[in-house]
Coordinates of C-alpha atoms in Angstrom, one line a residue:
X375 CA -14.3 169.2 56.1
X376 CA -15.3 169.3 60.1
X377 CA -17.1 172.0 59.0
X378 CA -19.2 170.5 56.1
X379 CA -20.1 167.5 57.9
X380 CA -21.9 169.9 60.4
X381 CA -23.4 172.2 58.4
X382 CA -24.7 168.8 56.7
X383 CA -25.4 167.1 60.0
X384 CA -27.6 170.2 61.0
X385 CA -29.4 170.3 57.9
X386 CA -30.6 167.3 58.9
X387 CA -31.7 167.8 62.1
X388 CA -33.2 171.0 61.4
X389 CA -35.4 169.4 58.3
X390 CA -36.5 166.7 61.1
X391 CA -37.4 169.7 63.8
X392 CA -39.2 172.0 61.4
X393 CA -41.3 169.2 60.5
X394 CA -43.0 169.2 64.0
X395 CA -44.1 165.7 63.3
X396 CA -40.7 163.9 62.9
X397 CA -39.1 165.5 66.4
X398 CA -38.2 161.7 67.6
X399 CA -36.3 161.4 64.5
X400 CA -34.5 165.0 65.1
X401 CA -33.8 163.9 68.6
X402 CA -32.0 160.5 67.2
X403 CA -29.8 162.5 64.8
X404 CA -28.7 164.9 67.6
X405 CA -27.9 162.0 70.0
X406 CA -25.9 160.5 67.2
X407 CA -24.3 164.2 66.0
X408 CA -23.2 164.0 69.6
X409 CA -22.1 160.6 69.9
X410 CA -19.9 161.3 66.6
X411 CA -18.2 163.8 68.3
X412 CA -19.9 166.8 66.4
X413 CA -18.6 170.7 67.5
X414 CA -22.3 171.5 67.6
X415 CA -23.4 175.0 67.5
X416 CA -25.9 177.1 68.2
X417 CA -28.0 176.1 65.0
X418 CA -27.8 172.4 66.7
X419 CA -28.9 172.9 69.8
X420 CA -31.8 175.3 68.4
X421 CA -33.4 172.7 66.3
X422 CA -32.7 170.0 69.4
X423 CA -34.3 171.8 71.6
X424 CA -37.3 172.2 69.4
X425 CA -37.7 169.0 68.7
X426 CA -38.0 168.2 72.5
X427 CA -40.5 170.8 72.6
X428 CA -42.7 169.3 69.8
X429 CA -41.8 166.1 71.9
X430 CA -43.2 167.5 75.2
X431 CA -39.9 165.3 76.4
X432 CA -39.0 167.8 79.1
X433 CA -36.2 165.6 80.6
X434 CA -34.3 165.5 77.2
X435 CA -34.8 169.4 77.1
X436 CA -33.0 169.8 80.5
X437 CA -30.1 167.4 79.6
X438 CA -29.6 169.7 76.0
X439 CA -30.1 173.0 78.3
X440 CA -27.0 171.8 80.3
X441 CA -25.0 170.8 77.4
X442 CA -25.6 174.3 75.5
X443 CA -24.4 176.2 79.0
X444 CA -21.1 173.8 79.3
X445 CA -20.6 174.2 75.0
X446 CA -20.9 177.7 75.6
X447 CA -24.5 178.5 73.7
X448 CA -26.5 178.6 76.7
X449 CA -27.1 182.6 76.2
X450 CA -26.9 182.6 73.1
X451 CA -30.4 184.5 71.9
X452 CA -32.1 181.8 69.4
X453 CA -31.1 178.6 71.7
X454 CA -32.3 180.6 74.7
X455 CA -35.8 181.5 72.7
X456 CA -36.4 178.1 71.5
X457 CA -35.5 176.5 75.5
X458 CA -38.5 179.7 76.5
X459 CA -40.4 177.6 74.4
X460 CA -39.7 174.3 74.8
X461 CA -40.3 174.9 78.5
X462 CA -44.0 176.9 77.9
X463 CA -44.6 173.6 76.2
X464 CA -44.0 171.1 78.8
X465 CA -45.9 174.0 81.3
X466 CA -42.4 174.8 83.2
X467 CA -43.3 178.4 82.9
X468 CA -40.7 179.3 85.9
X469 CA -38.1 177.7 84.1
X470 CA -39.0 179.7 81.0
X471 CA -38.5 182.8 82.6
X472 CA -35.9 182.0 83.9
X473 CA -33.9 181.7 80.8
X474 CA -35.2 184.5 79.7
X475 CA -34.2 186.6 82.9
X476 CA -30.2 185.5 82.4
X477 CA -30.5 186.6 78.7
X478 CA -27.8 188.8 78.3
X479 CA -29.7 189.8 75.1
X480 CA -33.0 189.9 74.2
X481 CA -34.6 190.5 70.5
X482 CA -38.4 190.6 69.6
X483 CA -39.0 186.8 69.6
X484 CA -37.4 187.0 73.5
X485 CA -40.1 189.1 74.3
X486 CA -43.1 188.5 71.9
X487 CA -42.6 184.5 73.1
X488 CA -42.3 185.4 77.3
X489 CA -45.7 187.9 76.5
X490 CA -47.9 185.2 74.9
X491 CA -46.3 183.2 78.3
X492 CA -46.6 185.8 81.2
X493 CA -50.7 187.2 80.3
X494 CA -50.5 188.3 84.0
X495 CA -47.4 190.7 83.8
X496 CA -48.5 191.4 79.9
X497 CA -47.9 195.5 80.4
X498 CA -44.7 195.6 82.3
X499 CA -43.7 193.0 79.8
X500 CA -45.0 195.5 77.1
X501 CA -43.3 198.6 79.2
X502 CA -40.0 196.4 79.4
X503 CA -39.7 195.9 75.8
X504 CA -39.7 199.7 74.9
X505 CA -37.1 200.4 77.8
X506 CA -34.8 197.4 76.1
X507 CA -34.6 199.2 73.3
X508 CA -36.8 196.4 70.8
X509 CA -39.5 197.7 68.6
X510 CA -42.6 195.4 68.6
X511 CA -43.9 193.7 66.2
X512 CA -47.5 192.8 64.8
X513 CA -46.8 189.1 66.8
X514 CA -45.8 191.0 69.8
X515 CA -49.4 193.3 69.7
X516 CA -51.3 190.5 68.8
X517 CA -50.1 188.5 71.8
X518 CA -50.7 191.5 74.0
X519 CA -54.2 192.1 72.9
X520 CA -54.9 188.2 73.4
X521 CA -54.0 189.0 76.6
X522 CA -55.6 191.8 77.3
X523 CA -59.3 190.8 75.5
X524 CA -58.6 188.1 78.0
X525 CA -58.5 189.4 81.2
X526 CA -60.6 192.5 80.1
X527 CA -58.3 195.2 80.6
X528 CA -59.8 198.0 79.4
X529 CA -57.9 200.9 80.5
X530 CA -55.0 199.0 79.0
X531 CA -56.4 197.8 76.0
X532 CA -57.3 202.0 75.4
X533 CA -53.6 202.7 76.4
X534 CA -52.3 199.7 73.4
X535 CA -54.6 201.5 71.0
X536 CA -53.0 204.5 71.6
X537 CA -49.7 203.1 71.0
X538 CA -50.6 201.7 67.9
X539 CA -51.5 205.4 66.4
X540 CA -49.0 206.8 67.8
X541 CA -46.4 204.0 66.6
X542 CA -48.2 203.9 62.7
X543 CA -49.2 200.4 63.1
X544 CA -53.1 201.2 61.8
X545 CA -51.8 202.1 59.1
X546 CA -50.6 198.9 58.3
X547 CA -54.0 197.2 58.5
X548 CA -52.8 194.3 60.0
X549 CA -54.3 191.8 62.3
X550 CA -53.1 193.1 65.3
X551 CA -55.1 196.8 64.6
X552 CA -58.1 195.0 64.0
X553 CA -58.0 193.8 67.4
X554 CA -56.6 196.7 68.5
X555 CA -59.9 198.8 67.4
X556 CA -62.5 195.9 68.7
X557 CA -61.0 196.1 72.3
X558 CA -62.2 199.1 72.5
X559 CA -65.8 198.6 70.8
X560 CA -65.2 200.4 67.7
X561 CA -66.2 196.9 66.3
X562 CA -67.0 197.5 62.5
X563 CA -63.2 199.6 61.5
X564 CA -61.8 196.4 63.5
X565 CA -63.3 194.0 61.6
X566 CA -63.2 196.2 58.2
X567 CA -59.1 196.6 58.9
X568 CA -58.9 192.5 59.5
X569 CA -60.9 191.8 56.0
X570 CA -58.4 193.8 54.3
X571 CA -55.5 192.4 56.1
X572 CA -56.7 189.2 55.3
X573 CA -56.9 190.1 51.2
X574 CA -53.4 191.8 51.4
X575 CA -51.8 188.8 53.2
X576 CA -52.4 185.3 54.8
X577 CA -52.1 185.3 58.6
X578 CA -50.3 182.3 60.0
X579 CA -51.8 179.8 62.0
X580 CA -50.2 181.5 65.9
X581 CA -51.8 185.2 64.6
X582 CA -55.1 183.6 62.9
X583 CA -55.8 181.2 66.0
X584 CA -55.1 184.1 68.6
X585 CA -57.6 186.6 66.3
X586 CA -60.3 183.9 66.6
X587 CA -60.0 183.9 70.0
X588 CA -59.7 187.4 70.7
X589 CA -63.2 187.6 68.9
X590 CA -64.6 185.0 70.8
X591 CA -63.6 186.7 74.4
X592 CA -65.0 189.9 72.9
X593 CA -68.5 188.3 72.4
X594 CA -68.1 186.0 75.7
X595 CA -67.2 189.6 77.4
X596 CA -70.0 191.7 75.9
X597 CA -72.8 189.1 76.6
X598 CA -71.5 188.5 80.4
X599 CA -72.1 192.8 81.0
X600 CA -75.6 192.5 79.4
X601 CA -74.7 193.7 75.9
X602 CA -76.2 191.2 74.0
X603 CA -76.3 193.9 70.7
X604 CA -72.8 194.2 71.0
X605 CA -72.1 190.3 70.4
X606 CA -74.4 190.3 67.9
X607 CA -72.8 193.2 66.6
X608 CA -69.3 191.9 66.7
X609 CA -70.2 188.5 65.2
X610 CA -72.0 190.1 62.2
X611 CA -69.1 192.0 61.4
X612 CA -66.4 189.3 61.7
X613 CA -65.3 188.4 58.3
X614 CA -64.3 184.7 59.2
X615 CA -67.2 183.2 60.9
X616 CA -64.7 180.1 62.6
X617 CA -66.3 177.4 64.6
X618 CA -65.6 179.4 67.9
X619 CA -67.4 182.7 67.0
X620 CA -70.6 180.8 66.5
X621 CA -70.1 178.8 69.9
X622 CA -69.6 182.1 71.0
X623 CA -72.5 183.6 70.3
X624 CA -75.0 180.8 70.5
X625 CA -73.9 180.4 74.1
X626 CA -74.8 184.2 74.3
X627 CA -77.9 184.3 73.3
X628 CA -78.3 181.0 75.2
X629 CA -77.3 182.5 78.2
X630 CA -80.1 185.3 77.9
X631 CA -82.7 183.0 77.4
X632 CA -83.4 184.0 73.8
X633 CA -84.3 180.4 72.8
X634 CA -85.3 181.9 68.9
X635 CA -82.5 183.5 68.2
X636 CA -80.3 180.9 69.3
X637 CA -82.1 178.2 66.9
X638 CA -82.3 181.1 64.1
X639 CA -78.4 181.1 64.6
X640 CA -78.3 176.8 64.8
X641 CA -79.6 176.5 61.8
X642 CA -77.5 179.2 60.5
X643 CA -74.6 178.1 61.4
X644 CA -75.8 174.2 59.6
X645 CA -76.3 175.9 56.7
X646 CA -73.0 177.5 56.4
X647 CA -71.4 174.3 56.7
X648 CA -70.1 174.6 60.4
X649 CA -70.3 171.7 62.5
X650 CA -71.6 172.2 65.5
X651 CA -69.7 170.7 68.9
X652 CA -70.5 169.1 72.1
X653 CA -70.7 173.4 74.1
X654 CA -72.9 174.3 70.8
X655 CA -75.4 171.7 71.9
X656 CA -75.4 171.9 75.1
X657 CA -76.1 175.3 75.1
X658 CA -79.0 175.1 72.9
X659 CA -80.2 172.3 75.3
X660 CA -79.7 174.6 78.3
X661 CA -81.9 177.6 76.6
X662 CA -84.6 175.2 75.8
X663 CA -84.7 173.7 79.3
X664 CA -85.8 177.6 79.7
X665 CA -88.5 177.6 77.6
X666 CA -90.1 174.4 77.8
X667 CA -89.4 173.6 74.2
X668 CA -89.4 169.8 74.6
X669 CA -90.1 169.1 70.8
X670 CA -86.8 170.5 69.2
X671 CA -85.0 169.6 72.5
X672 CA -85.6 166.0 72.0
X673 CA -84.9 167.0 67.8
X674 CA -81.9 168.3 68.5
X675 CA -80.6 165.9 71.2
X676 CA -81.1 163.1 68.7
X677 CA -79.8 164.9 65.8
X678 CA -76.2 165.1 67.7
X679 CA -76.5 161.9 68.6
X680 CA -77.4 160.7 65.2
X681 CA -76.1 163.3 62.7
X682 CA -73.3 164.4 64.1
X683 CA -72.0 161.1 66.0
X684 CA -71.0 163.1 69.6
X685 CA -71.8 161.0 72.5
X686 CA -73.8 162.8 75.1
X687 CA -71.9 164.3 78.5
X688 CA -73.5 164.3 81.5
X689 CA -74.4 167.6 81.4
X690 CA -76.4 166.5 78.0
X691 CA -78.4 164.0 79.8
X692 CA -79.3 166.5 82.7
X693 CA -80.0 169.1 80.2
X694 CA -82.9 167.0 78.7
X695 CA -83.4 165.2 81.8
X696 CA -84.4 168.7 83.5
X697 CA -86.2 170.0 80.0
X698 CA -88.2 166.9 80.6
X699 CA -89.0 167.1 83.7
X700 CA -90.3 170.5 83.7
X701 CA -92.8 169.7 81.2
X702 CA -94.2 167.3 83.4
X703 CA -92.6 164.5 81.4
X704 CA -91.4 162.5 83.9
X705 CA -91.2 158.8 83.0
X706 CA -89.5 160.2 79.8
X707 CA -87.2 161.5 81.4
X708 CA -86.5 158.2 83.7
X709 CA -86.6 156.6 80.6
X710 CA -84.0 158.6 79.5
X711 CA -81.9 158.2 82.6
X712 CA -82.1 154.2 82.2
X713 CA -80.1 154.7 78.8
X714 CA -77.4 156.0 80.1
X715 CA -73.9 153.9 79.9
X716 CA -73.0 154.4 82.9
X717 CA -73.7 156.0 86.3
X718 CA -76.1 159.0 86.4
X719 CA -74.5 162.1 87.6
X720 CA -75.4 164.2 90.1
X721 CA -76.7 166.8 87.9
X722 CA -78.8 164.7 86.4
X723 CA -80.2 162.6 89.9
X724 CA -80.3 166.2 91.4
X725 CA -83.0 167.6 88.1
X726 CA -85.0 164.9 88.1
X727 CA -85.7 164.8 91.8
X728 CA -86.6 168.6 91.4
X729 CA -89.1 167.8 88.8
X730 CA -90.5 165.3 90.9
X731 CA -90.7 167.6 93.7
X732 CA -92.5 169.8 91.3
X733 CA -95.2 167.4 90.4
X734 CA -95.5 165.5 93.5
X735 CA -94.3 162.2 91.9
X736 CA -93.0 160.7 95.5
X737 CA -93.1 157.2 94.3
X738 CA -90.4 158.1 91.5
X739 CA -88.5 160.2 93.5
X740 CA -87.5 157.6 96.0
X741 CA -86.6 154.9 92.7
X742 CA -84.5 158.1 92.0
X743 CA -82.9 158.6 95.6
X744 CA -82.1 154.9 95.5
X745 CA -80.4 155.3 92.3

């Protein structure tokens, strides 16, 4: 009967946990499983522990971790993956590998969850896992080309590819390969395998968020050494245009002063349906200060405003402010400092005594000084 009422108790507990939203009410049935009296096990402590992560409630976490060691669970493999996790949440990455260095065993989620942890030490993470004996998984090659798109690794990312032909896994067409090929600029079969990945089987949301951002550090990386074609390239052939690939390569083009290309891709992007953010605007804002196109940067300033109901940063206001004043539009551009809610910022006191400075306006620049 003992053993019924746990099985029932963790049924539960584990239906609050793997809600995400409901870990409070997870964390109330454990204190009372343990209050009863409860022989808990390791499926208790799992979805305790995971509820404290969901929680961010790092104290409570600590308090379970000691009651798993002194009931006996505290190496036992899915407690100690969930505590890596809980702990990655609360940003206690020490304490995460820690747990995972007095593992006595280690499966894929050990190691696929201390990778996506440890970016720095990705490889000999990667190296480890083959030594231990464990066989990686798409996760684990995702998280290790995140990583790697990340820090721009390329001798790496060539050495990953590798592994994946030599291992079979392009064979697969998975996610993972997509990236795998992209690292390495062979673009078009990346994106080509992740379309058909995509029709074969739904990523999750972990894999889906990390290929969007693998994308986006491919663009962000190919724009910062010059290759401007290359973003483009990668962009056009990215089958799931999210929110961050068009950031990605507005701020590109933005960023090498091609003011028509980056409104060709604005309006683009509008017409696709993808709302623009606070970065996609300000980078627009910032290629127009470039080249003096004062008409669709006051458009486009009031169409966030307006449109899209985002309240203008600093950096917005010094933006325009500096468009402004290098169009000789001064008092506009003191106008526009005037309507700001509060303070101006340095930025913005800082391009509008430049522009001053430029056209000899002395009597503004001093009502700026004094600002």
């Amino acid at each position: 009967m003992a053993n019924e009422d746990l099985v029932s108790w963790n049924a539960i507990l584990a239906g609050y946990s793997q809600e995400g939203n409901h870990g409070l009410e997870a964390i109330f049935v454990f204190i009372e499983m343990v209050g009863e009296g409860m022989g808990l096990d390791h499926v208790s402590f799992t979805s305790a522990v995971s509820a404290c992560g969901h929680e961010m409630n790092l104290e409570l976490g600590k308090q379970i971790h000691g009651l798993t060691i002194k009931s006996g669970y505290g190496s036992h493999v899915s407690v100690c993956n969930v505590l890596i996790s809980t702990y990655s949440k609360c940003e206690v990455t020490e304490d995460a590998k820690l747990v995972f260095q007095c593992m006595n065993y280690r499966n894929i989620v050990s190691w696929t969850t201390m990778i996506s942890i440890d970016e720095e030490d990705v490889i000999s993470l990667f190296n480890e896992v083959r030594l231990d004996g464990v066989y990686p998984n798409d996760v684990t090659f995702v998280g290790i080309i995140h990583a790697i798109s990340i820090r721009k690794l390329v001798e790496e990312g060539e050495m990953i590819h590798g592994f994946c032909i030599k291992a079979g896994f392009l064979s697969k067409h998975n996610v993972c390969n997509s990236l795998g090929y992209a690292q390495n600029g062979l673009c078009q079969d990346a994106l080509k395998t992740y379309l058909v990945a995509t029709m074969e089987s739904k990523p999750n949301n972990y894999t889906f968020g990390i290929v969007l951002s693998a994308i986006g550090a491919l663009l962000d990386m190919y724009a910062k050494r010059g290759s401007i074609c290359e973003s483009k390239r990668v962009f056009s052939e990215t089958p799931h245009k999210s929110q961050f690939a068009w950031i990605a390569i507005i701020s590109a083009y933005a960023g090498h002063g091609d003011y028509d290309s980056v409104i060709e891709l604005f309006k683009e992007m509008e017409r696709e349906g993808v709302r623009p953010d606070s970065v996609t605007f300000l980078s627009i804002l910032a290629a127009g200060c470039r080249n003096g196109m004062v008409e669709m940067g006051r458009h486009l300033f009031h169409s966030m405003v307006k449109d899209y109901h985002i309240e203008p940063s600093p950096q917005h206001y010094s933006s325009m402010a500096d468009m402004l004043g290098r169009a000789g539009k001064l008092e506009e551009a003191e106008e526009l400092m005037s309507q700001i809610p509060r303070q101006p910022g340095c930025s913005l006191l800082h391009s509008l005594l430049g522009a001053c400075r430029i056209h000899g306006n002395v009597e503004m620049a001093e009502r700026v000084a004094n600002t």
